[in-house]
Each structure stands twice: as structure tokens, then as C-alpha cells.
Short mmCIF file of C-alpha atoms and ligand atoms in Angstrom, two decimals:
data_model
loop_
_atom_site.label_atom_id
_atom_site.label_comp_id
_atom_site.label_asym_id
_atom_site.label_seq_id
_atom_site.Cartn_x
_atom_site.Cartn_y
_atom_site.Cartn_z
CA MET A 1 -2.27 19.93 -30.75
CA THR A 2 -2.47 23.51 -29.45
CA ASP A 3 0.20 23.28 -26.75
CA ALA A 4 3.61 23.83 -28.37
CA ARG A 5 5.33 21.55 -25.84
CA LEU A 6 2.97 18.70 -26.64
CA ALA A 7 3.33 19.34 -30.35
CA ASP A 8 7.08 18.98 -29.92
CA LEU A 9 6.61 15.72 -27.98
CA ALA A 10 4.33 14.35 -30.70
CA ASP A 11 6.93 15.38 -33.31
CA ARG A 12 9.70 13.59 -31.48
CA LEU A 13 7.66 10.46 -30.81
CA PRO A 14 5.14 10.12 -33.62
CA HIS A 15 3.97 6.70 -32.34
CA LEU A 16 3.51 7.77 -28.74
CA ARG A 17 -0.04 7.45 -27.47
CA LEU A 18 -0.92 10.85 -26.08
CA LEU A 19 -4.31 11.70 -24.53
CA THR A 20 -5.69 15.18 -23.97
CA GLU A 21 -9.46 14.65 -23.74
CA PRO A 22 -10.93 16.04 -20.47
CA ALA A 23 -12.30 12.61 -19.45
CA ASP A 24 -8.82 11.07 -19.85
CA LEU A 25 -7.16 13.90 -17.93
CA GLU A 26 -9.57 13.33 -15.10
CA HIS A 27 -9.21 9.55 -15.13
CA TYR A 28 -5.42 9.53 -15.17
CA GLY A 29 -4.93 12.60 -13.00
CA ARG A 30 -6.29 11.18 -9.78
CA ASP A 31 -5.85 8.29 -7.39
CA TRP A 32 -8.19 6.82 -4.79
CA THR A 33 -7.86 9.85 -2.51
CA ARG A 34 -10.34 11.89 -4.60
CA ARG A 35 -9.28 15.00 -2.70
CA TRP A 36 -7.59 16.94 -5.50
CA THR A 37 -9.07 18.09 -8.78
CA PRO A 38 -7.09 16.44 -11.57
CA LYS A 39 -5.49 18.88 -13.99
CA PRO A 40 -2.67 17.30 -15.96
CA LEU A 41 -1.33 18.77 -19.19
CA ALA A 42 -1.75 15.43 -20.98
CA VAL A 43 -1.36 11.71 -20.51
CA ALA A 44 1.40 9.78 -22.26
CA LEU A 45 1.18 5.99 -22.57
CA PRO A 46 4.59 4.84 -23.76
CA GLY A 47 4.93 1.32 -25.12
CA GLU A 48 8.68 0.92 -24.64
CA ILE A 49 11.62 2.11 -22.56
CA ALA A 50 13.04 4.31 -25.32
CA GLU A 51 9.82 6.31 -25.30
CA VAL A 52 9.98 6.75 -21.51
CA GLN A 53 13.55 8.04 -21.85
CA ALA A 54 12.58 10.41 -24.65
CA ILE A 55 9.65 11.74 -22.60
CA VAL A 56 11.90 12.43 -19.61
CA ARG A 57 14.43 14.22 -21.84
CA TRP A 58 11.63 16.25 -23.42
CA ALA A 59 10.31 17.10 -19.95
CA ASN A 60 13.76 18.37 -18.95
CA GLU A 61 14.04 20.57 -22.01
CA HIS A 62 10.60 22.09 -21.53
CA GLY A 63 10.56 22.11 -17.72
CA VAL A 64 7.43 19.96 -17.61
CA ALA A 65 6.81 17.94 -14.45
CA VAL A 66 6.12 14.22 -14.91
CA VAL A 67 3.85 12.10 -12.71
CA PRO A 68 4.64 8.39 -13.10
CA SER A 69 1.39 6.45 -13.02
CA GLY A 70 0.50 2.81 -12.35
CA GLY A 71 -2.94 1.61 -11.24
CA ARG A 72 -3.61 4.82 -9.23
CA THR A 73 -5.05 2.85 -6.34
CA GLY A 74 -2.79 4.86 -4.00
CA LEU A 75 -4.31 6.40 -0.88
CA SER A 76 -1.81 9.23 -0.29
CA GLY A 77 -2.10 11.32 -3.44
CA GLY A 78 1.23 10.03 -4.76
CA ALA A 79 -0.09 9.66 -8.31
CA VAL A 80 -2.22 12.81 -8.40
CA ALA A 81 -1.57 15.26 -11.26
CA ALA A 82 -3.27 18.53 -10.37
CA ASN A 83 -0.76 21.10 -11.64
CA GLY A 84 -0.33 20.77 -15.38
CA GLU A 85 2.03 17.79 -15.20
CA LEU A 86 2.42 15.14 -17.85
CA VAL A 87 1.04 11.85 -16.55
CA LEU A 88 3.33 9.05 -17.71
CA SER A 89 1.20 5.94 -17.47
CA LEU A 90 3.00 2.60 -17.60
CA GLU A 91 -0.21 0.68 -18.21
CA ARG A 92 0.72 -0.42 -21.73
CA MET A 93 4.04 -1.77 -20.50
CA ASN A 94 2.49 -4.79 -18.81
CA ARG A 95 4.23 -7.90 -20.10
CA VAL A 96 6.30 -10.69 -18.60
CA LEU A 97 9.78 -10.38 -20.09
CA ASP A 98 11.60 -13.34 -18.65
CA PHE A 99 11.40 -16.21 -16.19
CA ASP A 100 14.50 -17.88 -14.84
CA ALA A 101 13.77 -21.23 -13.20
CA VAL A 102 17.28 -21.49 -11.74
CA ASP A 103 17.27 -18.03 -10.18
CA ARG A 104 13.54 -18.29 -9.50
CA THR A 105 13.00 -14.78 -10.77
CA LEU A 106 10.36 -13.23 -12.97
CA THR A 107 11.21 -10.10 -14.92
CA VAL A 108 8.22 -7.94 -15.77
CA GLN A 109 7.39 -4.53 -17.12
CA SER A 110 6.29 -2.23 -14.34
CA GLY A 111 2.74 -1.63 -15.61
CA MET A 112 1.69 -5.22 -14.87
CA THR A 113 -0.99 -5.52 -12.22
CA LEU A 114 -0.13 -7.35 -9.02
CA HIS A 115 -2.81 -9.90 -9.89
CA ALA A 116 -1.19 -10.58 -13.27
CA VAL A 117 2.16 -11.04 -11.51
CA HIS A 118 0.53 -13.55 -9.14
CA GLU A 119 -0.91 -15.45 -12.09
CA ALA A 120 2.38 -15.43 -14.00
CA ALA A 121 4.19 -16.83 -10.94
CA LYS A 122 1.48 -19.47 -10.41
CA GLU A 123 1.74 -20.64 -14.02
CA ARG A 124 5.38 -21.36 -13.27
CA GLY A 125 4.64 -23.34 -10.10
CA LEU A 126 5.80 -20.57 -7.76
CA ILE A 127 4.34 -17.53 -5.99
CA TYR A 128 5.06 -13.84 -5.72
CA PRO A 129 3.95 -13.49 -2.10
CA VAL A 130 3.21 -9.79 -1.60
CA ASP A 131 -0.57 -9.47 -1.59
CA PHE A 132 -3.36 -7.03 -0.75
CA ALA A 133 -6.89 -6.11 -1.71
CA ALA A 134 -6.05 -3.75 -4.61
CA ARG A 135 -4.26 -6.60 -6.42
CA GLY A 136 -6.59 -6.45 -9.42
CA SER A 137 -5.79 -2.85 -10.34
CA CYS A 138 -2.58 -1.75 -8.63
CA SER A 139 0.63 -2.05 -10.68
CA ILE A 140 3.87 -3.67 -9.61
CA GLY A 141 5.63 -0.36 -10.39
CA GLY A 142 3.34 1.41 -7.92
CA ASN A 143 3.98 -1.34 -5.35
CA ILE A 144 7.70 -0.69 -5.72
CA ALA A 145 7.24 3.08 -5.50
CA THR A 146 5.59 2.75 -2.08
CA ASN A 147 7.32 -0.43 -0.86
CA ALA A 148 3.82 -1.87 -0.54
CA GLY A 149 3.14 -4.26 2.33
CA GLY A 150 -0.30 -5.81 2.64
CA ILE A 151 -1.75 -8.84 4.36
CA ARG A 152 1.15 -11.32 4.36
CA VAL A 153 3.97 -9.19 5.69
CA ILE A 154 4.29 -11.25 8.89
CA ARG A 155 5.28 -14.22 6.73
CA TYR A 156 6.94 -12.64 3.72
CA GLY A 157 7.91 -9.06 4.45
CA ASN A 158 7.32 -6.01 2.23
CA THR A 159 7.82 -5.53 -1.51
CA ARG A 160 11.46 -4.60 -0.88
CA GLU A 161 12.32 -8.18 0.08
CA TRP A 162 11.21 -9.46 -3.32
CA ILE A 163 12.98 -7.10 -5.67
CA ALA A 164 16.08 -8.66 -7.19
CA GLY A 165 16.68 -5.97 -9.78
CA LEU A 166 15.21 -2.81 -11.25
CA THR A 167 15.51 -1.01 -14.55
CA VAL A 168 14.91 2.66 -14.01
CA VAL A 169 14.83 5.80 -16.12
CA ALA A 170 16.51 8.48 -13.99
CA GLY A 171 15.53 12.15 -13.94
CA ASN A 172 17.94 12.96 -16.77
CA GLY A 173 16.61 10.18 -19.02
CA GLU A 174 19.54 7.85 -18.38
CA LEU A 175 18.74 4.12 -18.10
CA LEU A 176 19.97 2.41 -14.92
CA GLN A 177 20.15 -1.35 -14.37
CA LEU A 178 20.13 -1.76 -10.61
CA ASN A 179 21.44 -4.99 -9.04
CA ARG A 180 20.67 -7.20 -12.08
CA GLY A 181 19.13 -10.06 -10.09
CA LEU A 182 22.10 -10.75 -7.83
CA ILE A 183 21.56 -12.24 -4.39
CA LYS A 184 24.86 -10.91 -3.09
CA ASN A 185 26.27 -7.66 -4.32
CA SER A 186 28.56 -5.80 -1.96
CA SER A 187 29.71 -3.15 -4.39
CA GLY A 188 28.72 0.14 -2.84
CA TYR A 189 25.41 1.94 -2.51
CA ASP A 190 22.42 -0.22 -3.39
CA LEU A 191 20.52 2.22 -5.57
CA ARG A 192 17.77 -0.36 -6.08
CA HIS A 193 16.76 0.07 -2.47
CA LEU A 194 16.79 3.84 -2.79
CA MET A 195 14.29 3.55 -5.63
CA ILE A 196 11.97 1.27 -3.62
CA GLY A 197 9.65 3.54 -1.66
CA SER A 198 10.84 6.72 -3.40
CA GLU A 199 7.32 7.44 -4.73
CA GLY A 200 8.48 8.25 -8.24
CA THR A 201 10.70 11.13 -7.12
CA LEU A 202 14.05 9.58 -8.09
CA GLY A 203 13.31 7.72 -11.28
CA ILE A 204 10.69 5.85 -13.26
CA VAL A 205 10.77 2.10 -12.72
CA VAL A 206 10.21 0.48 -16.12
CA GLU A 207 11.13 -3.13 -15.39
CA ALA A 208 11.51 -5.24 -12.26
CA THR A 209 13.07 -8.60 -11.59
CA LEU A 210 10.99 -10.22 -8.85
CA ARG A 211 12.00 -13.08 -6.62
CA LEU A 212 9.52 -15.94 -6.49
CA THR A 213 9.17 -18.66 -3.89
CA ASP A 214 7.44 -21.98 -3.24
CA PRO A 215 3.70 -21.90 -2.65
CA PRO A 216 2.85 -22.23 1.05
CA PRO A 217 1.29 -25.48 2.29
CA PRO A 218 -2.53 -25.62 2.42
CA SER A 219 -3.83 -23.11 4.90
CA GLN A 220 -6.80 -22.46 7.10
CA VAL A 221 -8.65 -19.22 7.75
CA MET A 222 -10.24 -18.36 11.08
CA LEU A 223 -12.41 -15.46 12.22
CA LEU A 224 -12.29 -14.58 15.92
CA ALA A 225 -14.43 -12.20 17.94
CA LEU A 226 -12.66 -10.44 20.80
CA PRO A 227 -13.78 -8.29 23.72
CA SER A 228 -11.04 -5.65 23.77
CA MET A 229 -7.89 -4.20 22.22
CA ASP A 230 -5.85 -5.71 25.07
CA ALA A 231 -7.28 -9.13 24.22
CA LEU A 232 -6.24 -8.53 20.61
CA MET A 233 -2.59 -8.20 21.60
CA GLU A 234 -2.82 -11.26 23.86
CA VAL A 235 -4.37 -13.37 21.12
CA PHE A 236 -1.74 -12.24 18.64
CA ALA A 237 1.05 -13.27 21.04
CA LEU A 238 -0.70 -16.60 21.66
CA PHE A 239 -1.28 -17.43 18.00
CA ARG A 240 2.15 -16.26 16.89
CA ALA A 241 3.82 -18.47 19.47
CA ARG A 242 1.80 -21.56 18.58
CA LEU A 243 0.95 -21.38 14.88
CA PRO A 244 2.77 -20.91 11.55
CA LEU A 245 0.92 -17.68 10.76
CA GLN A 246 0.56 -16.32 7.26
CA ALA A 247 -1.66 -13.41 8.21
CA PHE A 248 -3.12 -11.83 11.34
CA GLU A 249 -5.48 -8.97 10.60
CA PHE A 250 -8.00 -7.10 12.69
CA LEU A 251 -11.08 -4.96 12.30
CA THR A 252 -13.49 -3.28 14.66
CA ASP A 253 -17.27 -3.56 14.87
CA VAL A 254 -17.54 -0.22 13.03
CA ALA A 255 -15.50 -1.62 10.12
CA LEU A 256 -17.68 -4.75 10.18
CA LYS A 257 -20.84 -2.65 10.00
CA HIS A 258 -19.63 -1.00 6.78
CA VAL A 259 -18.39 -4.13 5.09
CA LEU A 260 -21.63 -5.99 5.90
CA ALA A 261 -23.66 -3.10 4.53
CA HIS A 262 -21.59 -3.47 1.36
CA GLY A 263 -22.63 -7.09 0.80
CA ALA A 264 -20.26 -9.21 2.90
CA GLN A 265 -21.76 -12.10 4.89
CA ARG A 266 -21.93 -12.04 8.68
CA ALA A 267 -20.03 -15.05 10.05
CA ILE A 268 -20.32 -14.57 13.84
CA ASP A 269 -23.51 -13.51 15.60
CA GLY A 270 -23.74 -10.95 18.35
CA ASP A 271 -21.98 -7.65 19.00
CA HIS A 272 -18.24 -7.82 19.55
CA PRO A 273 -15.93 -4.80 19.48
CA TYR A 274 -12.99 -6.49 17.71
CA TYR A 275 -12.48 -9.21 15.14
CA VAL A 276 -9.43 -11.02 13.80
CA VAL A 277 -9.01 -12.73 10.46
CA THR A 278 -6.04 -15.07 10.65
CA GLU A 279 -4.59 -17.59 8.23
CA PHE A 280 -2.05 -20.28 9.07
CA ASP A 281 -0.44 -23.35 7.52
CA ALA A 282 -2.78 -26.18 8.27
CA ASP A 283 -1.14 -29.55 8.56
CA GLU A 284 -2.64 -31.82 11.20
CA ALA A 285 -0.36 -30.61 13.98
CA ALA A 286 -1.17 -26.96 13.21
CA GLN A 287 -4.90 -27.68 13.26
CA ASP A 288 -4.60 -29.24 16.71
CA ALA A 289 -2.48 -26.31 17.83
CA ALA A 290 -5.09 -23.89 16.48
CA PHE A 291 -7.88 -25.52 18.46
CA ALA A 292 -5.76 -25.60 21.60
CA ALA A 293 -4.84 -21.93 21.15
CA PHE A 294 -8.47 -21.06 20.54
CA GLU A 295 -9.58 -22.87 23.70
CA HIS A 296 -6.85 -21.25 25.74
CA GLY A 297 -7.92 -17.83 24.43
CA MET A 298 -11.56 -18.57 25.39
CA GLU A 299 -10.58 -19.69 28.89
CA GLN A 300 -8.56 -16.54 29.39
CA GLY A 301 -11.49 -14.40 28.27
CA TRP A 302 -9.49 -13.05 25.30
CA ILE A 303 -11.69 -14.71 22.67
CA SER A 304 -15.49 -14.50 22.74
CA ASP A 305 -16.33 -16.55 19.66
CA GLY A 306 -14.78 -17.91 16.48
CA VAL A 307 -15.33 -19.79 13.24
CA ILE A 308 -12.96 -21.72 11.03
CA ALA A 309 -13.56 -21.86 7.28
CA GLN A 310 -14.64 -25.28 6.03
CA SER A 311 -14.15 -24.58 2.35
CA GLU A 312 -12.34 -22.24 0.01
CA ALA A 313 -15.57 -20.31 -0.51
CA GLN A 314 -15.92 -19.81 3.25
CA ALA A 315 -12.29 -18.78 3.53
CA ALA A 316 -12.88 -16.19 0.80
CA ALA A 317 -16.03 -14.99 2.61
CA LEU A 318 -14.08 -14.52 5.86
CA TRP A 319 -11.32 -12.67 4.02
CA ARG A 320 -13.91 -10.42 2.42
CA LEU A 321 -14.82 -9.13 5.89
CA ARG A 322 -11.31 -7.72 6.09
CA GLU A 323 -10.41 -7.05 2.47
CA GLY A 324 -13.72 -5.45 1.54
CA ILE A 325 -13.37 -2.61 4.06
CA THR A 326 -11.61 -0.03 1.86
CA GLU A 327 -14.14 -0.45 -0.93
CA SER A 328 -17.07 -0.29 1.48
CA LEU A 329 -15.76 3.00 2.88
CA ALA A 330 -14.79 4.54 -0.48
CA PRO A 331 -18.16 6.26 -1.14
CA HIS A 332 -17.59 8.25 2.09
CA ARG A 333 -14.19 9.52 0.86
CA PRO A 334 -12.66 8.83 4.29
CA TYR A 335 -9.71 10.63 5.78
CA LYS A 336 -7.05 7.96 6.12
CA ASN A 337 -4.20 7.30 8.49
CA ASP A 338 -1.78 4.46 7.84
CA ILE A 339 0.50 4.19 10.82
CA SER A 340 3.26 1.86 11.90
CA LEU A 341 4.73 0.92 15.24
CA ARG A 342 7.00 -1.72 16.62
CA ILE A 343 4.72 -4.47 17.89
CA SER A 344 6.22 -4.09 21.35
CA ALA A 345 5.18 -0.42 21.35
CA LEU A 346 1.59 -1.10 20.27
CA PRO A 347 -0.13 -1.68 23.66
CA ALA A 348 1.04 1.58 25.24
CA PHE A 349 0.44 3.52 22.04
CA LEU A 350 -3.06 2.09 21.60
CA HIS A 351 -4.11 3.09 25.09
CA GLU A 352 -2.99 6.62 24.53
CA ILE A 353 -4.39 6.97 21.05
CA GLN A 354 -7.83 5.52 21.75
CA THR A 355 -8.41 8.25 24.32
CA LEU A 356 -7.02 10.90 21.98
CA LEU A 357 -9.19 9.85 19.04
CA GLY A 358 -12.26 9.36 21.23
CA ASP A 359 -11.92 12.93 22.51
CA ALA A 360 -10.99 14.41 19.16
CA TYR A 361 -13.66 12.74 17.05
CA PRO A 362 -16.69 12.37 19.36
CA HIS A 363 -19.18 12.69 16.46
CA PHE A 364 -17.29 10.97 13.65
CA ASP A 365 -17.34 7.32 12.63
CA VAL A 366 -13.75 6.17 13.21
CA VAL A 367 -12.97 2.89 11.50
CA TRP A 368 -9.99 0.90 12.74
CA PHE A 369 -8.56 -2.10 10.95
CA GLY A 370 -5.32 -3.37 9.59
CA HIS A 371 -2.28 -5.52 9.89
CA ILE A 372 -1.94 -5.74 13.65
CA GLY A 373 0.51 -8.62 13.18
CA ASP A 374 3.11 -6.31 11.67
CA GLY A 375 2.30 -3.17 13.67
CA ASN A 376 0.38 -1.40 10.88
CA LEU A 377 -2.98 0.18 11.73
CA HIS A 378 -5.38 1.86 9.34
CA ILE A 379 -7.61 4.54 10.83
CA ASN A 380 -10.31 5.82 8.50
CA VAL A 381 -12.42 8.76 9.62
CA LEU A 382 -15.80 9.38 7.96
CA ARG A 383 -17.29 12.79 7.40
CA PRO A 384 -20.74 13.27 8.96
CA ALA A 385 -23.32 14.63 6.52
CA ASP A 386 -23.64 17.95 8.37
CA VAL A 387 -19.91 18.82 8.28
CA SER A 388 -18.46 20.48 5.17
CA ASP A 389 -15.53 18.89 3.33
CA ALA A 390 -13.24 21.75 4.29
CA ASP A 391 -14.14 21.65 8.00
CA PHE A 392 -13.83 17.90 8.04
CA ILE A 393 -10.33 17.93 6.50
CA ALA A 394 -9.27 20.74 8.84
CA GLN A 395 -10.37 18.76 11.90
CA CYS A 396 -8.72 15.58 10.64
CA GLU A 397 -5.48 17.45 9.93
CA HIS A 398 -5.50 18.77 13.47
CA VAL A 399 -5.94 15.26 14.87
CA THR A 400 -3.26 13.88 12.53
CA LYS A 401 -0.86 16.43 13.99
CA LEU A 402 -1.59 15.08 17.48
CA LEU A 403 -1.36 11.53 16.18
CA ALA A 404 1.99 12.29 14.56
CA GLU A 405 3.33 13.70 17.83
CA THR A 406 2.16 10.59 19.69
CA LEU A 407 3.71 8.35 17.04
CA GLN A 408 6.96 10.25 17.32
CA ARG A 409 7.06 9.66 21.07
CA HIS A 410 6.46 5.95 20.56
CA GLY A 411 8.99 5.68 17.73
CA GLY A 412 6.41 4.97 15.01
CA SER A 413 5.87 6.09 11.43
CA ILE A 414 3.15 8.26 9.92
CA SER A 415 3.06 5.98 6.88
CA ALA A 416 3.46 2.21 7.04
CA GLU A 417 2.72 1.20 3.46
CA HIS A 418 0.68 3.81 1.59
CA GLY A 419 3.46 6.35 1.20
CA ILE A 420 3.68 10.03 2.05
CA GLY A 421 2.46 11.48 -1.27
CA LEU A 422 0.59 14.74 -0.84
CA VAL A 423 -1.50 13.58 2.09
CA LYS A 424 1.22 13.05 4.68
CA ARG A 425 4.03 15.34 3.60
CA ALA A 426 3.31 17.89 6.34
CA TYR A 427 3.99 15.14 8.87
CA LEU A 428 7.15 13.65 7.40
CA GLY A 429 9.15 15.49 10.05
CA SER A 430 7.51 13.46 12.79
CA THR A 431 8.96 10.24 11.40
CA ARG A 432 12.22 11.45 9.82
CA SER A 433 14.73 13.80 11.44
CA ALA A 434 15.61 17.15 9.86
CA GLY A 435 19.01 15.69 9.00
CA GLU A 436 17.46 12.71 7.24
CA ILE A 437 15.07 14.90 5.27
CA ALA A 438 17.93 17.14 4.19
CA LEU A 439 19.82 14.08 2.93
CA MET A 440 16.70 12.82 1.14
CA ARG A 441 16.39 16.17 -0.61
CA GLY A 442 20.06 15.96 -1.54
CA VAL A 443 19.59 12.49 -3.03
CA ARG A 444 16.62 13.70 -4.99
CA GLN A 445 18.72 16.56 -6.38
CA VAL A 446 21.31 14.05 -7.65
CA PHE A 447 18.81 11.81 -9.44
CA ASP A 448 16.52 14.53 -10.70
CA PRO A 449 18.40 17.85 -10.73
CA LYS A 450 15.49 19.84 -12.11
CA GLY A 451 12.99 18.32 -9.68
CA LEU A 452 10.61 17.26 -12.44
CA LEU A 453 9.78 13.74 -11.27
CA ASN A 454 6.59 13.74 -9.21
CA PRO A 455 7.24 17.16 -7.66
CA GLY A 456 5.37 18.02 -4.46
CA LYS A 457 5.11 14.39 -3.40
CA LEU A 458 7.00 13.22 -0.30
CA PHE A 459 8.18 16.78 0.37
CA ASP A 460 7.49 20.16 -1.28
C1 2HG B 501 -5.70 -2.38 3.43
O1 2HG B 501 -4.96 -2.84 4.30
C2 2HG B 501 -5.20 -1.25 2.57
O2 2HG B 501 -6.81 -2.84 3.21
C3 2HG B 501 -6.13 -0.05 2.58
O3 2HG B 501 -3.92 -0.87 2.95
C4 2HG B 501 -6.28 0.60 3.91
O4 2HG B 501 -8.20 1.83 3.17
C5 2HG B 501 -7.27 1.79 3.96
O5 2HG B 501 -7.09 2.66 4.82
ZN1 ZN B 502 -3.11 -2.08 4.50
#
């Protein structure tokens, strides 16, 4: 080990798995953004909390920055290590620690994938309801770090709602047990909630106690084709009023084009500008209500066509049209926006923004999709072959500035669920006031006085 700091770490923790091969540095130093060149000092894969604490203490003594790392499926650069940091991967800490049938909680190590959490809950006759396409690789620790949302927020809310307790290694190496699974706890600041969404800048989540709930009743999945964005809002209002919705997601024809080219099956013929994938509890009454709502939507001219899945395989095929979008776009390394608005503010905002983006990106493929039911839109912009990476990013940054100003006027947020990371930090001020950001910096200073936990993420 040529680096004296790493030699010291290896001396202190002889059993610590430490990687320094270039291929490992590249693999662990980047997330799905693929915009930064990974350049970590090394990758540590602790197997227990004591090792995480020792690493953080070592980092403080040597002034080494630490990037906490889960599944690195993030889309905002939150897990990127491009400046000689130590990547602290939690991937070996991936076990279920406890299940309490009375409290209906599952305590897990933070390196567990979301999929493994789902399976562990299912084995116990319950569900952990937060869900999204990256479930197979993202870690529960990463979900907590960004307060991940996903496709069932209209029914179940964000990750935050499901965290009953956290065990965290703070910036000085101290171990904090936050909330310890309590439902009620009116005893001062709830530091658990500060950790959720803090993007690894306040502490390293090593364990989480998750609330579980009953599985939903059998459900049905429908795909709808719609003529316009206005119709989309009308259909959402109609379906929300009449059906017990679990999900209400949309995509445009451009998104459909990409996902079909990537192997998904077309389910509705013809050209339609907008599509909805919706899922709802399907007892007999709900099925009747769904047909009535569908017919009403057709009569009003808000729905042009629709199909309802007749089997689980068909339901999965319809979901693929929505969930396969990110993967189908990945080879293009799109520029991503992940914005949030109050649902009531969406119609006015959408009118304004469609014109803005149409004018700003006349030659780019702009792919819209997302969680319209909770006010979260994803806008992916694809680089044309004849535009250089640098020019493309510069143009997208310019448009994001305009987008951020528009969001600010409509009371929205520049990040709904992906986090600020490196990608959005220049725009944080459009969503948070100067006073709020100053307080956030102050909080960070308290938890991590030397600023060694994920520096440069969230703010610089
Ligand atoms: C989704 O909703 C994810 O599928 C990814 O949040 C969104 O790729 C994106 O922009
Ligand atoms: Zn999303």
C-alpha cells in the first residue's frame, strides 16, 4: 500500500476489505449520471458498524473525504467520488437484523437492496411499500439518503413515512440511535428526519428500522392513451375521485418510442401524444367504477384509447412501458430534470414550461414522463449526435436555470426524489431560501465539523 493514509487504515483495521485496483475505483466512484470521471483514493467495504466508525475517525485524523455508497443508481451525482475521496460502500452490510411482528417493523442493514427488503417483508406476510424501477440494485441506505419516492407515492408516501428508526455514524464517528422504532416521540428535534434526504452529508446510515404494512388487495393495471396534457390532468382528477388508486404515471409518445425500441411491447395502436399507466385496487365495485370512469373520459374526449391487463404478465408488460424508460434512455446519457409541484399548480406550470422547453430545445429529443399523480415530472433531454458533450451540457444548464426560475414562481422544487447531489446544487437557491440554506450549512457543521462526509454534494 503506497499511500501512507491507506497504510494506516489497513493497520488499524486489518480485516477491512479495501480496494485500490483501477477497475474498482471506476466502478465504485460513479453513479448512473456518468458525467464525472471517477477518481477515488480507494474503496472500503466495511462488514460491521465498528469498522464504519473507525473509518470515519481515521478520515477525520487524515482529513480524507468520505463518500457513502449504496447501489449507486442515483441520477444526481450524489454518490460520485471524483476527488480522491474514500468510497465507503455499505454493500457487504446487507442483512435483515430483526423483525418485530407486534411493531410490524423490519430492521435491516443499510446496504440491503430495495428488492431484498421487499422480499424480506413478503416472507413475513407484509409489504414495504416504497417501490421504483431501480429496486434490484438501489440500496435502502441510498433510498433514505434521498428520501426516495417512486411509483406508489400517491398511496403510500415517500421513504420518510416508513422509517421508524435509524442507526447512524455521525461525522465524528459517534454512533446515534435515532427514534428507536417509536410511533410517538415528542422529545425535541427529530434527528432521524434530518438524516432522511441529507444525501450522506450529515452521517452514514448503517441500520434502519422500517415500518411494514398489509399487502394491498388484488389490483388492476390499465394503460390509457390521451390526446393532450390538459386531458391528462382531467383524467387524473376523474380517476382519483372514483378509484382507489395505487399509482398514476404518465409518459409521452417520445418516451414510448424509446422504450419500445428497447424491447417493450406496444399495447395500444396508433399515435397518441400521452399515455397513462395506472393501477388501482380491483374489487368488483372498483372494476365497475373503472369502466364507468373510462367511458366518461372517452365521452369527454380526454381518453382516446385504453387497455386493461388480463393477467399478471400483461400487467408487467404495461408497467414495463413506464418502468423501462430510464434504462432505454441510459445509452444516450440524458440530461435529467426531476421536478416537483403541487398538483394544483401543475396545469399553469405545464402550459408555461411546454412553450419554454419547445423554444429552448427545438432540435433535441425531450422525453417527459413521471409521477403525475404526486406532482413529480421527469424531463430527460437527449444529446443529438452532432452536438458535443460540453455544448449539450451548457445548453441544458441554461434551460435548467430558466426552468428553476419558473419552478420558483410556481412554488415547486428542482428535485422531487433524486436529490440535489452535484447535478442540481447550482439551483438549490431556487427551491430553498438563503436563510434556509444558511441553516442547512449550520446543521451540517454540527454533525460533520470538518465537512468530510460527501463534500460538494447538496452545496459546495
Ligand atoms: C423513474 O421515475 C425514476 O423512473 C427515474 O425516478 C427517472 O430517469 C429518470 O429521469
Ligand atoms: Zn421517478
